[in-house]
Amino acid sequence: MQNEDGSQGLAGVNDSRLHLWSRMVNPEGVTGWVRQRVIKLKKILPKNKAYIHANVIGFAEGVGVFFMGTDVGTFTFELNSGRVRKVSGPGKYCPIFPFIGFCTPDCARIKLPLQAETN
């Protein structure tokens, strides 16, 4: 994943916690991974749903949304707002590769002047 500052990032789950890492260069010029944030999944996922484990199965870059696979279903987690939504029920989950599409307004109705041909 890419962090907000443009640096390379990494996310993973260990012991019911989502760990967010950034690739950094220290003053001596040595590059390494630095843990930026730890999010306790038991606090963000619905309290009435017991789960054994959770995994990061996808990330929507640009909008900061993680897809978390658990024993009780798949959830989205918005990194900035902390909002959680259940998007599917229990079952087998696999990696998710989300993409964002957009539509450009129709500009064909506006006619541009043609350039004069040169001989």
CSV table of C-alpha atoms in Angstrom, one decimal, residues 2-84:
chain,number,residue,atom,x,y,z
A,2,GLN,CA,1.0,3.6,-0.4
A,3,ASN,CA,0.9,5.9,2.7
A,4,GLU,CA,-0.6,9.4,2.6
A,5,ASP,CA,2.9,10.9,2.4
A,6,GLY,CA,3.7,8.8,-0.7
A,7,SER,CA,6.0,6.4,1.1
A,8,GLN,CA,5.7,2.7,0.8
A,9,GLY,CA,3.5,1.0,3.4
A,10,LEU,CA,2.7,-2.5,4.7
A,11,ALA,CA,-0.1,-3.8,6.7
A,12,GLY,CA,-0.6,-7.1,8.5
A,13,VAL,CA,-2.5,-8.8,11.3
A,14,ASN,CA,-0.9,-10.3,14.4
A,15,ASP,CA,-2.6,-11.3,17.6
A,16,SER,CA,-5.9,-9.5,16.7
A,17,ARG,CA,-4.1,-6.3,15.9
A,18,LEU,CA,-3.7,-4.5,12.6
A,19,HIS,CA,-0.1,-3.3,12.3
A,20,LEU,CA,0.7,-0.5,9.8
A,21,TRP,CA,4.3,0.0,8.8
A,22,SER,CA,6.1,2.6,6.7
A,23,ARG,CA,9.4,2.3,4.8
A,24,MET,CA,11.7,5.0,6.2
A,25,VAL,CA,15.3,6.1,5.7
A,26,ASN,CA,17.1,7.0,8.9
A,27,PRO,CA,19.7,9.9,9.2
A,28,GLU,CA,22.5,7.4,8.4
A,29,GLY,CA,20.8,6.5,5.1
A,30,VAL,CA,19.7,3.0,6.2
A,31,THR,CA,16.3,2.0,4.9
A,32,GLY,CA,14.0,-0.1,7.1
A,33,TRP,CA,10.4,-0.6,8.2
A,34,VAL,CA,9.0,1.5,11.1
A,35,ARG,CA,5.7,0.6,12.8
A,36,GLN,CA,3.4,3.6,12.5
A,37,ARG,CA,0.2,2.5,14.1
A,38,VAL,CA,-1.5,-0.5,15.7
A,39,ILE,CA,-5.2,-0.9,15.6
A,40,LYS,CA,-7.0,-3.4,18.0
A,41,LEU,CA,-9.4,-5.3,15.8
A,42,LYS,CA,-11.5,-6.5,18.7
A,43,LYS,CA,-12.4,-2.8,19.4
A,44,ILE,CA,-13.4,-1.9,15.8
A,45,LEU,CA,-15.2,-5.1,14.6
A,46,PRO,CA,-18.8,-5.6,15.8
A,47,LYS,CA,-18.8,-6.6,19.5
A,48,ASN,CA,-21.7,-9.0,19.1
A,49,LYS,CA,-19.8,-11.1,16.6
A,50,ALA,CA,-17.2,-13.4,18.1
A,51,TYR,CA,-14.3,-14.3,15.7
A,52,ILE,CA,-11.2,-16.4,16.0
A,53,HIS,CA,-8.9,-14.6,13.7
A,54,ALA,CA,-8.8,-11.8,11.1
A,55,ASN,CA,-6.7,-11.2,8.0
A,56,VAL,CA,-6.1,-8.3,5.7
A,57,ILE,CA,-7.4,-9.6,2.3
A,58,GLY,CA,-7.4,-6.3,0.4
A,59,PHE,CA,-6.8,-2.6,0.4
A,60,ALA,CA,-8.4,0.2,-1.7
A,61,GLU,CA,-5.6,2.5,-2.3
A,62,GLY,CA,-6.4,6.2,-2.5
A,63,VAL,CA,-9.4,5.9,-0.1
A,64,GLY,CA,-7.7,4.0,2.7
A,65,VAL,CA,-10.2,1.1,3.0
A,66,PHE,CA,-9.0,-2.3,4.3
A,67,PHE,CA,-10.9,-5.5,3.6
A,68,MET,CA,-10.7,-7.8,6.6
A,69,GLY,CA,-11.6,-11.5,6.4
A,70,THR,CA,-12.9,-13.0,9.6
A,71,ASP,CA,-14.6,-16.2,10.6
A,72,VAL,CA,-18.0,-14.4,10.7
A,73,GLY,CA,-17.6,-12.6,7.4
A,74,THR,CA,-15.8,-9.9,5.4
A,75,PHE,CA,-15.7,-6.3,6.7
A,76,THR,CA,-14.4,-3.1,5.3
A,77,PHE,CA,-12.5,-0.8,7.6
A,78,GLU,CA,-12.0,2.9,6.7
A,79,LEU,CA,-8.6,3.9,8.0
A,80,ASN,CA,-9.4,7.7,8.4
A,81,SER,CA,-12.9,7.5,9.9
A,82,GLY,CA,-12.7,4.1,11.6
A,83,ARG,CA,-16.0,3.2,10.1
A,84,VAL,CA,-16.6,-0.6,9.8
